[in-house]
Amino acid sequence: MSSNEPTHTPLLPTLRADLELSVAPDEEDGKPIWMLFDPVHSSFTRIDWIQFEIIKRLDRTQTMQELLNRLNQETTIREDSHEILVFLDELIKHGLTTQTLYKHSSKLTAEQERQRVGFCKWLIFHYLYFRVPILHPDKFLENTLSIFKLLSSRIMLIIYLLLSLGGIYFLTQRFSEYIHTFTNFINPKGVLIYGITIALLKLVHEFSHAYTAKYYGNRVPTIGLAFIVLWPIPYCDVTDSWRMHSRRQRLKISAAGICAELIIAGIALFIWGISKNNSPLKSITFVLSSISLIGTLLVNLNPLMRFDGYYLFSDITGIDNLQSRAFNMTRWFYRRKILGIKLECPEPQLSVKRKFFMIAYSICTWIYRFFLYTGIALVVYYTFPKVIGIFLFAIEIFIFLLRPLYSEVTIDYKLLRGRRLSIRSALCIIFLFCLLIWLALPFSRYSSIPAITATDEFQIIYSPRPGLIENIAIERGSKITKGQQLLQIYSKELQSRLKLAQLTIRQLASDLRQISSLPEHKDLLPQTREAYLQAKANLRSLEEEAEQNTIYADIDGTVTDLKETLKNGVAVYTGEELGKIYNLQNLSLRLYTTSEQATYLEIGDHLEFIPNYTSYQDIRFPVEVTSIRPTREAYLKHPELASVYKGDLEVIPDRDGRLKLAKPYFEVECKFLGDTTPLRFDQPGRVNFWSRPRSYFKELGDHVYQILMRESGI
């Protein structure tokens, strides 16, 4: 032993005198639980029976042996000194003792230095989440509690219920009108109205929690704003409710805010239903009801985040500290079952069913948080200026995703180090090593690209002018030859003009004969002849128009589309599309590839096309790449591939009805190398092929580098 270290037996710390110990609801198996309240930090620590017996005996300064003797004499507990020291260390870390375990001054100084956080590091971590207390409402709540009791009395709850049922009835009867009202508020004024309404509703929400907690005798020290990535969210500190033994009362406190918003939504829906159209009251109640419903159903009731839904879910399932306990259970499960590390279950008393539930809950929470944190990072990236956005994006990805992952991997490595590898551990390491190799090294990768059949030789049948359909000579699927008559359009107005023109010509011809035979009228001859020639020209023009009413095929092909209502006597208007003819003998294939996929293709490559939704899905049609367009496509010309029609390409319809591609895609044209008889025009499908060797890690690095260069403007 070093000469600087003391040789006497170290004394154990004592518990702070201001701490409060209260009984908590029992566990599912009847195991008693206590809550240790720290009034300085307004926090609660959950302890079990063994920890409770240890805490009771931290009433005076003593050695470890003295504490063990007291436990052996007064209880049936047979804990070893190591387990007790671990528990005492946790109490010390939370500041619940009057002094620390004996440690040399150099060790205490080193620990203090490790815990010290610089300003930059503090700012980086705390801009993501911090609280700002605004109100200290405890005395105000106590003075106005009688008003809350009146508003929450049984008769008022019945009134709320009846009004809400009426509001739900109006909503079901006029749901379409309610949904379409949202479009009236998609403007700066509407956003401002929604913002003010959200603030007022959240104030009511938090005061509902506060009044309910006060009703059951709890202290409410603060109400304020919590900032999550600088986005303000109201909070109410009802931590005092954890000292309550009744889980039902805690459930009421957690549900108070949601219930208040649902009551407001129900009453607002009722008033909306009985209000006159375009009245200010109707608009106000619509905003109130929509925000209350959306906020409650999508945010507050979500049990995967620490909002009201989580605490409700925790009380309903009877599992306090659900997330932390579920995470610990899942870590134990995968370390024991997958890595093969023999660890003791953190809660062996729980049933198998309860353990499975906690593991399933934690996995769902991790998946949800992955997408949520990624979404938050993207919002930050697009909100701030580019360079700052990239920096903050990287920070959030590191803090939320990479840092926890690194911490878990580090702990797993320490647990595996020095142990004899089990079969499970060896298999897991081999699997991870093979996965890393597969991602890092260049291998030929299997790719799948959306594709659709097309042809450049087609004819769209239009109506040249308004009229009535007659003499239809085609139907869907008809084989057509070039020059074949397809249909005629009868125009009563055009026929009348033709008859009038013919009568005019006959009359002018008669006038010319009479003028030519009468010398005294020869001065009228030039004028009459000019009128006659103009009439003949007008007749020829009308006859040409009449000829256009008979529509002929311009190509050899097949009628693939024909208007369903097309039959004799049906009226059509100018420019109306009546059908389409495609030459299916010259089918080609159009592929839409991402920029990465386009680099894997070259002219002359042989691929395979697999059509969708046909009896030929098991048939592979060989194709050859003939051209790759160097510029991206702005709009999708084939609706069958659009996401809005259950296709694979994400599109955004614009105001003109065109389908704008949401991501950069490049069009690749291929020719079929065999028989295409089974295929039809606009037949969607996929092209599958093995690309040239490539590394996923290299692709990811190149993609990130391109984004950094593009967005930073370097």
XYZ file of C-alpha atoms in Angstrom:
714
model
C 0.000 0.000 0.000
C 1.247 3.462 -0.872
C 2.432 5.631 1.980
C 0.031 8.357 0.813
C -3.033 6.104 1.238
C -4.673 5.846 4.702
C -4.552 2.487 6.410
C -7.719 2.781 8.505
C -11.005 1.131 7.554
C -13.123 3.540 5.450
C -16.436 4.770 6.839
C -19.644 4.572 4.851
C -21.638 7.719 4.012
C -24.898 8.600 5.717
C -28.153 9.536 4.012
C -29.180 13.203 3.807
C -31.710 14.131 6.468
C -33.977 16.113 4.096
C -34.763 13.124 1.847
C -38.314 11.756 1.931
C -39.154 8.062 1.598
C -42.645 7.048 0.439
C -44.359 3.812 -0.554
C -44.919 3.356 -4.305
C -47.359 0.988 -6.059
C -46.248 -2.644 -5.840
C -44.787 -4.515 -8.782
C -46.875 -6.970 -10.809
C -45.629 -9.889 -8.679
C -46.419 -8.064 -5.430
C -42.830 -6.982 -4.784
C -42.852 -3.783 -2.654
C -41.329 -0.615 -4.107
C -40.419 2.728 -2.488
C -39.672 6.187 -3.872
C -36.829 8.281 -2.450
C -37.588 11.985 -3.054
C -34.798 14.568 -3.292
C -36.360 18.033 -2.649
C -33.184 19.837 -3.766
C -33.221 18.418 -7.309
C -36.976 17.620 -7.294
C -36.234 14.045 -8.407
C -37.271 10.544 -7.394
C -35.201 7.387 -7.107
C -36.964 4.016 -7.278
C -35.694 1.451 -4.748
C -36.611 -2.150 -3.982
C -36.875 -3.955 -0.649
C -33.159 -4.771 -0.240
C -32.144 -1.198 -1.070
C -34.837 0.067 1.305
C -33.395 -1.979 4.189
C -29.897 -0.681 3.430
C -31.090 2.952 3.319
C -32.844 2.583 6.676
C -29.501 1.666 8.224
C -27.520 4.578 6.779
C -28.549 6.637 9.792
C -25.095 6.925 11.315
C -21.412 6.745 10.437
C -20.254 3.122 10.306
C -17.944 0.705 8.577
C -18.981 -1.833 5.963
C -18.635 -4.675 8.454
C -20.870 -2.903 10.951
C -23.551 -2.428 8.262
C -23.316 -6.095 7.226
C -23.664 -7.188 10.861
C -26.794 -5.061 11.303
C -28.349 -6.481 8.124
C -27.564 -10.069 9.177
C -28.986 -9.566 12.676
C -32.115 -7.563 11.796
C -33.110 -8.929 8.368
C -32.816 -12.011 6.166
C -30.655 -10.116 3.668
C -27.288 -11.697 2.899
C -25.794 -9.180 0.469
C -22.013 -9.036 -0.048
C -19.998 -5.849 0.397
C -19.447 -5.383 -3.356
C -23.178 -5.145 -4.128
C -23.674 -2.684 -1.280
C -20.761 -0.533 -2.472
C -22.238 -0.400 -5.995
C -25.572 0.793 -4.573
C -23.873 3.357 -2.326
C -21.893 4.656 -5.289
C -25.182 5.271 -7.151
C -26.548 7.197 -4.147
C -23.392 9.306 -4.057
C -23.587 10.051 -7.799
C -27.141 11.323 -7.324
C -26.028 13.506 -4.386
C -28.200 11.691 -1.821
C -25.524 11.263 0.869
C -23.811 13.703 3.203
C -20.304 12.568 2.174
C -18.573 10.219 -0.235
C -16.898 6.899 0.309
C -13.311 7.380 1.353
C -11.112 8.131 -1.638
C -7.694 9.675 -1.941
C -7.733 13.392 -2.821
C -5.975 12.769 -6.138
C -8.742 10.340 -7.200
C -11.467 12.781 -6.201
C -9.755 15.560 -8.176
C -9.391 13.328 -11.233
C -13.084 12.347 -11.088
C -14.077 15.997 -10.772
C -11.997 16.908 -13.831
C -13.573 14.108 -15.873
C -17.071 15.331 -15.002
C -16.285 18.960 -15.832
C -17.772 20.002 -19.191
C -16.481 22.903 -21.265
C -18.801 25.656 -22.496
C -18.719 24.548 -26.163
C -19.467 20.953 -25.251
C -22.235 22.069 -22.883
C -23.761 24.262 -25.605
C -23.628 21.479 -28.214
C -25.406 19.012 -25.940
C -27.862 21.410 -24.325
C -29.167 23.220 -27.382
C -30.910 19.950 -28.185
C -32.927 20.037 -24.956
C -33.183 22.495 -22.087
C -35.904 23.856 -19.798
C -36.856 27.426 -18.923
C -39.125 27.721 -15.825
C -41.609 30.595 -16.242
C -44.304 30.251 -13.563
C -44.259 29.104 -9.944
C -47.970 28.373 -9.740
C -48.300 26.342 -6.542
C -49.897 29.090 -4.442
C -52.117 30.262 -7.331
C -53.325 26.692 -7.895
C -54.194 26.310 -4.222
C -56.212 29.560 -4.202
C -58.159 28.722 -7.386
C -58.594 24.973 -6.846
C -62.320 25.442 -6.124
C -62.887 26.641 -9.719
C -61.193 23.495 -11.044
C -63.361 21.319 -8.804
C -66.488 23.005 -10.187
C -65.379 22.591 -13.826
C -64.450 18.940 -13.239
C -67.562 17.999 -11.249
C -69.633 15.005 -12.327
C -72.488 17.074 -13.755
C -70.039 19.139 -15.845
C -68.383 15.969 -17.134
C -71.805 14.701 -18.253
C -72.434 17.998 -20.070
C -69.018 17.757 -21.753
C -69.804 14.195 -22.826
C -73.180 15.100 -24.347
C -71.749 18.076 -26.243
C -68.832 15.944 -27.487
C -71.192 13.223 -28.730
C -73.097 15.907 -30.637
C -69.830 17.200 -32.081
C -68.798 13.694 -33.176
C -72.183 13.270 -34.878
C -71.717 16.509 -36.839
C -68.193 15.442 -37.801
C -69.322 12.062 -39.153
C -72.104 13.688 -41.173
C -69.903 16.439 -42.666
C -66.449 14.892 -42.573
C -65.577 15.871 -46.156
C -66.468 19.508 -45.461
C -64.358 19.424 -42.279
C -61.282 18.027 -44.057
C -61.487 20.497 -46.942
C -61.650 23.421 -44.490
C -57.906 22.911 -43.840
C -57.114 24.431 -47.229
C -58.575 27.768 -46.085
C -55.792 28.101 -43.511
C -52.804 27.286 -45.746
C -51.518 30.860 -45.748
C -49.451 33.127 -43.445
C -52.555 34.337 -41.606
C -53.739 30.760 -41.060
C -50.321 29.717 -39.737
C -50.381 32.645 -37.273
C -53.886 31.686 -36.090
C -52.812 28.084 -35.595
C -49.688 29.182 -33.702
C -51.643 31.356 -31.243
C -54.269 28.641 -30.760
C -51.638 25.976 -30.085
C -50.055 28.201 -27.412
C -53.408 28.748 -25.659
C -54.374 25.076 -25.846
C -51.049 23.947 -24.421
C -51.464 26.405 -21.568
C -54.830 24.806 -20.749
C -53.223 21.362 -21.171
C -50.446 22.017 -18.658
C -52.731 23.719 -16.129
C -54.996 20.663 -16.289
C -52.051 18.532 -15.173
C -51.209 21.071 -12.488
C -54.739 21.370 -11.060
C -55.216 17.602 -11.006
C -51.908 17.128 -9.201
C -52.855 19.844 -6.717
C -56.268 18.215 -6.215
C -54.490 15.107 -4.920
C -52.257 17.135 -2.597
C -49.088 17.333 -4.684
C -46.774 20.287 -5.033
C -46.396 21.914 -8.493
C -43.161 23.942 -8.354
C -42.907 25.181 -11.962
C -44.609 25.519 -15.324
C -42.453 26.585 -18.245
C -41.078 25.832 -21.679
C -38.849 22.943 -22.690
C -36.857 23.564 -25.880
C -36.219 20.537 -28.081
C -33.818 21.594 -30.853
C -34.889 25.189 -30.099
C -38.582 24.251 -30.610
C -40.653 25.338 -27.564
C -42.866 22.738 -25.852
C -44.728 23.606 -22.607
C -44.094 21.446 -19.555
C -45.538 21.163 -16.064
C -43.428 19.762 -13.234
C -45.641 17.186 -11.490
C -42.713 15.063 -10.321
C -44.244 15.124 -6.849
C -46.903 12.666 -8.062
C -44.329 9.875 -7.935
C -44.640 9.846 -4.144
C -48.305 8.787 -4.474
C -49.126 5.194 -3.600
C -52.250 5.085 -5.786
C -51.407 4.269 -9.394
C -54.965 5.246 -10.368
C -54.459 8.799 -9.090
C -51.164 9.061 -10.971
C -52.998 7.888 -14.085
C -55.544 10.694 -13.685
C -52.770 13.285 -13.394
C -51.087 11.986 -16.553
C -54.377 11.905 -18.471
C -55.633 15.336 -17.350
C -54.068 17.301 -20.218
C -55.299 14.889 -22.890
C -58.788 14.849 -21.385
C -58.880 18.665 -21.349
C -57.922 18.837 -25.031
C -60.479 16.182 -25.965
C -63.197 18.083 -24.078
C -62.248 21.293 -25.896
C -62.264 19.400 -29.214
C -65.710 17.924 -28.515
C -67.284 21.246 -27.517
C -65.621 23.029 -30.465
C -66.938 20.378 -32.880
C -70.451 20.830 -31.520
C -70.307 24.627 -31.942
C -68.754 24.149 -35.411
C -71.665 21.917 -36.373
C -74.359 24.422 -35.354
C -72.590 27.592 -36.576
C -73.447 29.369 -39.800
C -71.157 28.922 -42.778
C -68.365 31.516 -43.198
C -68.961 32.882 -39.694
C -65.925 33.760 -37.488
C -67.207 31.396 -34.785
C -67.155 28.470 -37.226
C -63.535 29.206 -38.160
C -62.443 29.570 -34.523
C -64.071 26.295 -33.450
C -62.617 24.471 -36.464
C -59.103 25.573 -35.513
C -59.656 24.622 -31.858
C -61.044 21.179 -32.661
C -58.483 20.291 -35.343
C -55.471 21.253 -33.227
C -56.846 19.440 -30.158
C -57.547 16.247 -32.094
C -54.281 16.224 -34.036
C -52.169 17.128 -30.996
C -53.813 14.472 -28.849
C -53.909 11.596 -31.330
C -50.512 12.100 -32.980
C -48.337 13.536 -30.195
C -49.668 13.276 -26.660
C -50.909 9.672 -26.908
C -47.652 8.405 -28.405
C -46.177 5.940 -25.832
C -42.767 5.824 -27.552
C -41.774 9.352 -26.492
C -41.796 10.854 -23.030
C -45.051 12.739 -23.401
C -48.360 12.080 -21.651
C -48.935 8.875 -23.613
C -45.749 7.360 -22.199
C -46.703 8.003 -18.568
C -50.245 6.769 -19.208
C -48.864 3.633 -20.811
C -46.435 3.172 -17.935
C -49.201 3.440 -15.316
C -51.598 1.226 -17.286
C -48.987 -1.525 -17.646
C -47.850 -1.049 -14.050
C -44.178 -0.602 -15.001
C -42.484 2.468 -13.534
C -39.475 3.827 -15.444
C -40.658 1.750 -18.380
C -38.159 2.926 -20.991
C -34.976 2.600 -18.952
C -36.027 -0.791 -17.573
C -37.094 -2.031 -21.005
C -33.791 -0.875 -22.533
C -31.827 -2.666 -19.807
C -33.869 -5.827 -20.351
C -33.205 -5.768 -24.107
C -29.474 -5.168 -23.596
C -29.350 -8.151 -21.266
C -31.322 -10.285 -23.739
C -29.137 -9.677 -26.798
C -25.905 -9.877 -24.780
C -26.929 -13.227 -23.321
C -28.843 -14.786 -26.211
C -26.898 -13.368 -29.168
C -23.412 -12.570 -27.864
C -23.434 -15.507 -25.453
C -22.324 -13.411 -22.441
C -23.601 -15.010 -19.247
C -25.113 -12.087 -17.355
C -27.703 -12.028 -14.604
C -31.143 -10.820 -15.641
C -31.672 -7.257 -14.313
C -35.166 -8.227 -13.103
C -35.336 -12.002 -12.674
C -38.622 -11.810 -10.752
C -40.588 -10.729 -13.849
C -42.624 -13.258 -15.798
C -41.512 -14.366 -19.277
C -44.536 -12.607 -20.755
C -43.635 -9.315 -19.060
C -39.994 -9.613 -20.179
C -41.067 -10.226 -23.779
C -43.372 -7.200 -23.614
C -40.574 -4.942 -22.359
C -38.167 -6.170 -25.048
C -40.763 -5.614 -27.805
C -41.523 -2.126 -26.456
C -37.852 -1.121 -26.370
C -37.259 -2.336 -29.952
C -40.268 -0.319 -31.169
C -38.961 2.721 -29.281
C -35.476 2.403 -30.772
C -36.878 2.102 -34.316
C -39.186 5.091 -33.766
C -36.378 7.181 -32.300
C -34.073 6.332 -35.204
C -36.519 7.805 -37.722
C -37.492 10.666 -35.393
C -33.902 11.756 -34.720
C -33.008 11.412 -38.389
C -36.034 13.572 -39.221
C -35.031 16.180 -36.623
C -31.514 16.245 -38.036
C -32.887 16.820 -41.546
C -35.177 19.615 -40.289
C -32.194 21.316 -38.649
C -30.163 20.823 -41.833
C -32.784 22.509 -44.015
C -33.689 25.220 -41.465
C -30.261 26.730 -40.814
C -27.828 28.208 -43.366
C -26.078 25.434 -45.280
C -22.691 25.346 -43.536
C -24.266 25.650 -40.067
C -26.974 23.161 -41.086
C -24.382 20.570 -42.121
C -22.497 21.069 -38.843
C -25.628 20.744 -36.681
C -26.835 17.774 -38.753
C -23.550 15.984 -38.086
C -23.739 16.827 -34.362
C -27.247 15.430 -34.003
C -26.471 12.267 -35.947
C -23.449 11.795 -33.678
C -25.267 12.536 -30.401
C -28.509 10.716 -31.125
C -27.313 7.751 -33.208
C -23.555 7.212 -33.439
C -22.612 8.050 -29.852
C -25.142 5.635 -28.228
C -24.151 2.951 -30.757
C -20.461 3.461 -30.003
C -21.170 3.311 -26.267
C -23.034 0.011 -26.633
C -20.312 -1.509 -28.814
C -17.627 -0.387 -26.332
C -19.475 -1.975 -23.399
C -20.014 -5.196 -25.367
C -16.322 -5.296 -26.239
C -15.324 -4.879 -22.576
C -17.729 -7.635 -21.570
C -16.357 -9.990 -24.233
C -12.707 -9.162 -23.580
C -11.001 -11.681 -21.338
C -13.875 -14.153 -21.588
C -13.771 -17.457 -23.348
C -15.769 -17.110 -26.534
C -18.941 -19.161 -26.637
C -20.317 -20.595 -29.863
C -22.901 -17.791 -30.008
C -20.276 -15.093 -29.520
C -18.062 -16.610 -32.192
C -20.943 -16.893 -34.666
C -21.995 -13.298 -33.963
C -18.445 -11.983 -34.490
C -18.090 -13.998 -37.699
C -21.434 -12.675 -38.961
C -20.504 -9.053 -38.210
C -17.085 -9.515 -39.811
C -18.648 -11.000 -42.971
C -21.211 -8.172 -43.080
C -18.419 -5.599 -42.798
C -16.480 -7.295 -45.589
C -19.609 -7.450 -47.770
C -20.254 -3.723 -47.263
C -16.645 -2.612 -47.678
C -15.232 -4.710 -50.526
C -16.353 -4.295 -54.152
C -18.722 -7.076 -55.126
C -21.176 -7.449 -57.968
C -24.487 -6.218 -56.525
C -28.014 -7.258 -57.446
C -30.035 -4.227 -58.559
C -33.680 -3.730 -59.448
C -34.919 -0.773 -61.523
C -38.548 0.232 -62.332
C -39.325 0.022 -66.045
C -42.265 0.313 -68.446
C -42.929 -0.696 -72.049
C -43.239 2.141 -74.599
C -43.153 2.836 -78.319
C -42.330 5.908 -80.382
C -44.839 4.958 -83.141
C -48.346 5.830 -81.998
C -51.400 7.865 -82.966
C -53.789 9.672 -80.639
C -57.323 9.911 -82.037
C -58.721 13.430 -81.515
C -62.068 14.952 -82.386
C -61.321 17.770 -84.924
C -64.525 19.675 -84.061
C -67.723 19.291 -82.050
C -70.298 16.862 -83.374
C -71.876 13.421 -83.038
C -70.059 10.103 -83.437
C -71.152 7.856 -86.306
C -69.843 4.872 -88.268
C -67.451 3.523 -85.586
C -65.243 0.926 -87.289
C -62.909 0.065 -84.363
C -62.957 -1.357 -80.862
C -60.355 -1.891 -78.146
C -57.750 -4.406 -79.329
C -58.563 -3.990 -83.050
C -55.658 -4.505 -85.458
C -55.428 -1.425 -87.701
C -53.637 -0.867 -91.013
C -52.412 2.485 -92.234
C -55.149 4.411 -94.129
C -58.030 2.428 -92.621
C -61.151 4.432 -91.722
C -61.684 4.530 -87.980
C -64.838 6.589 -87.404
C -66.788 9.632 -88.583
C -68.072 12.706 -86.801
C -71.333 14.249 -87.951
C -71.517 18.027 -87.560
C -74.982 19.439 -88.195
C -73.633 22.983 -88.320
C -70.990 22.023 -90.906
C -73.564 20.222 -93.061
C -75.817 23.282 -92.982
C -72.940 25.491 -94.083
C -72.125 23.048 -96.914
C -75.710 23.082 -98.205
C -75.816 26.866 -97.971
C -72.524 27.135 -99.884
C -73.797 24.790 -102.619
C -77.040 26.815 -102.967
C -75.033 30.019 -103.121
C -72.850 28.638 -105.936
C -75.871 27.494 -107.960
C -77.512 30.906 -107.515
C -74.346 32.776 -108.547
C -73.877 30.475 -111.585
C -77.454 31.275 -112.713
C -76.798 35.007 -112.193
C -73.650 34.792 -114.336
C -75.563 33.145 -117.206
C -78.283 35.807 -117.074
C -75.796 38.698 -116.925
C -73.782 37.268 -119.816
C -76.965 37.098 -122.002
C -78.040 40.711 -121.237
C -75.632 43.345 -122.659
C -77.140 46.137 -120.529
C -75.961 44.305 -117.316
C -72.410 43.530 -118.454
C -71.004 46.072 -115.954
C -72.152 43.658 -113.141
C -70.264 40.723 -114.629
C -66.817 41.224 -112.848
C -68.430 41.643 -109.418
C -70.666 38.561 -109.869
C -67.785 36.427 -111.181
C -65.645 37.401 -108.121
C -68.470 36.412 -105.779
C -68.847 33.109 -107.624
C -65.127 32.291 -107.283
C -65.171 33.148 -103.551
C -68.197 30.898 -103.041
C -66.418 27.998 -104.778
C -63.328 28.536 -102.582
C -65.526 28.563 -99.481
C -67.161 25.298 -100.616
C -63.785 23.640 -101.106
C -62.748 24.748 -97.586
C -65.935 23.334 -96.094
C -65.483 20.066 -98.010
C -61.944 19.783 -96.622
C -63.357 20.296 -93.122
C -65.968 17.632 -93.818
C -63.225 15.245 -94.939
C -61.419 15.791 -91.630
C -64.525 14.493 -89.871
C -63.671 11.093 -91.275
C -60.679 9.897 -89.228
C -58.171 7.454 -90.733
C -55.261 5.482 -89.244
C -51.830 7.031 -89.804
C -49.915 3.887 -88.749
C -50.206 0.136 -88.569
C -50.967 -0.852 -84.999
C -53.430 -1.874 -82.323
C -56.168 0.158 -80.638
C -54.986 0.026 -77.008
C -57.199 2.748 -75.505
C -60.718 3.711 -76.521
C -63.110 5.981 -74.694
C -65.596 3.774 -72.844
C -68.596 5.984 -73.708
C -67.724 6.040 -77.421
C -70.720 4.907 -79.508
C -72.914 6.212 -82.343
C -74.803 9.374 -81.451
C -72.481 10.424 -78.581
C -71.550 14.136 -78.632
C -67.879 15.132 -78.613
C -66.089 18.474 -78.395
C -63.109 19.924 -80.236
C -59.786 18.313 -79.277
C -61.387 15.546 -77.198
C -59.191 12.424 -76.983
C -61.135 9.424 -78.253
C -58.519 6.683 -78.298
C -54.932 5.615 -78.981
C -53.248 3.394 -81.546
C -49.799 1.938 -80.842
C -47.529 -0.119 -83.000
C -46.853 -2.974 -80.582
C -44.451 -4.610 -83.020
C -41.893 -1.902 -82.193
C -42.122 -1.976 -78.369
C -39.171 -0.620 -76.424
C -38.449 -0.438 -72.692
C -37.899 2.724 -70.628
C -35.988 2.499 -67.344
C -35.820 5.189 -64.662
C -32.556 4.949 -62.729
C -30.963 6.959 -59.954
C -27.642 8.659 -60.646
C -25.821 5.803 -58.849
C -27.652 3.091 -60.804
C -26.999 4.884 -64.106
C -23.252 4.503 -63.568
C -23.654 0.719 -63.469
C -25.176 0.576 -66.970
C -23.515 0.854 -70.355
C -24.887 0.788 -73.900
C -24.992 -2.818 -75.055
C -25.615 -4.327 -71.569
C -28.077 -7.214 -71.544
C -30.793 -7.098 -68.871
C -34.058 -8.922 -68.038
C -37.509 -7.332 -67.835
C -40.134 -8.832 -65.479
C -43.667 -7.414 -65.977
C -46.039 -6.715 -63.068
C -49.665 -7.710 -62.591
C -49.866 -10.177 -65.480
C -49.871 -13.924 -65.985
C -46.357 -13.528 -67.422
C -44.624 -12.469 -64.196
C -42.476 -15.621 -64.251
C -41.259 -14.925 -67.810
C -38.039 -12.972 -68.290
C -37.913 -10.800 -71.421
C -34.310 -10.118 -72.530
C -33.505 -6.503 -73.432
C -30.424 -4.560 -74.516
C -29.509 -1.014 -73.441
C -29.580 1.285 -76.481
C -29.328 4.789 -74.974
C -28.778 6.539 -71.622
C -29.929 10.143 -71.361
C -27.245 12.369 -69.795
C -29.740 14.802 -68.209
C -32.198 14.060 -65.426
C -35.920 13.827 -66.096
C -37.993 16.607 -64.512
C -41.413 15.033 -65.108
C -42.665 11.462 -65.334
C -44.401 10.637 -68.610
C -45.713 7.263 -67.437
C -48.310 7.533 -64.608
C -48.211 3.748 -64.096
C -44.813 4.177 -62.374
C -45.906 7.093 -60.138
C -46.160 6.663 -56.377
C -49.603 8.313 -56.388
C -50.771 5.342 -58.500
C -48.951 2.732 -56.364
C -45.844 2.849 -58.537
C -42.184 2.868 -57.454
C -41.202 6.425 -58.391
C -41.923 9.200 -55.896
C -43.677 12.120 -57.599
C -45.250 15.452 -56.620
C -48.257 16.479 -58.780
C -48.050 20.134 -59.781
C -50.891 22.580 -60.432
C -51.055 21.595 -64.105
C -51.563 17.936 -63.243
C -48.047 16.948 -64.336
C -46.106 14.423 -62.238
C -42.885 16.040 -61.036
C -40.186 13.571 -59.988
C -39.214 14.124 -56.357
C -35.713 12.687 -56.859
C -33.268 12.864 -59.771
C -33.934 10.033 -62.221
C -32.378 9.339 -65.623
C -34.204 7.664 -68.489
C -32.601 4.611 -70.100
C -34.002 3.118 -73.314
C -33.723 -0.582 -74.147
C -34.800 -2.724 -77.088
C -36.385 -6.168 -76.750
C -34.330 -9.063 -78.076
C -37.190 -11.512 -78.477
C -40.931 -11.895 -78.953
C -43.017 -9.183 -77.228
C -46.454 -10.542 -78.184
C -47.555 -11.229 -74.568
C -46.753 -7.649 -73.525
C -49.006 -4.649 -73.807
C -48.230 -0.956 -74.087
C -47.478 0.882 -70.820
C -46.822 -2.443 -69.058
C -44.979 -1.645 -65.780
C -42.405 -3.970 -64.334
C -38.811 -4.180 -63.153
C -35.424 -4.844 -64.676
C -33.135 -6.991 -62.539
C -29.415 -7.346 -63.164
C -26.047 -7.885 -61.501
C -24.019 -4.703 -61.603
C -20.271 -4.351 -61.913
C -18.330 -4.717 -58.614
C -18.846 -1.814 -56.242
C -18.427 -1.030 -52.532
C -21.321 0.252 -50.450
C -18.951 2.092 -48.108
C -17.277 3.827 -51.033
C -20.657 4.786 -52.491
C -21.762 6.208 -49.150
C -18.526 8.163 -48.805
C -18.805 9.541 -52.344
C -22.445 10.488 -51.752
C -21.669 12.310 -48.484
C -18.693 14.056 -50.101
C -20.839 15.253 -53.022
C -23.475 16.614 -50.640
C -20.858 18.425 -48.556
C -19.252 19.947 -51.633
C -22.596 20.950 -53.152
C -24.194 22.390 -50.034
C -21.114 24.135 -48.691
C -20.550 25.866 -52.040
C -16.906 24.799 -52.217
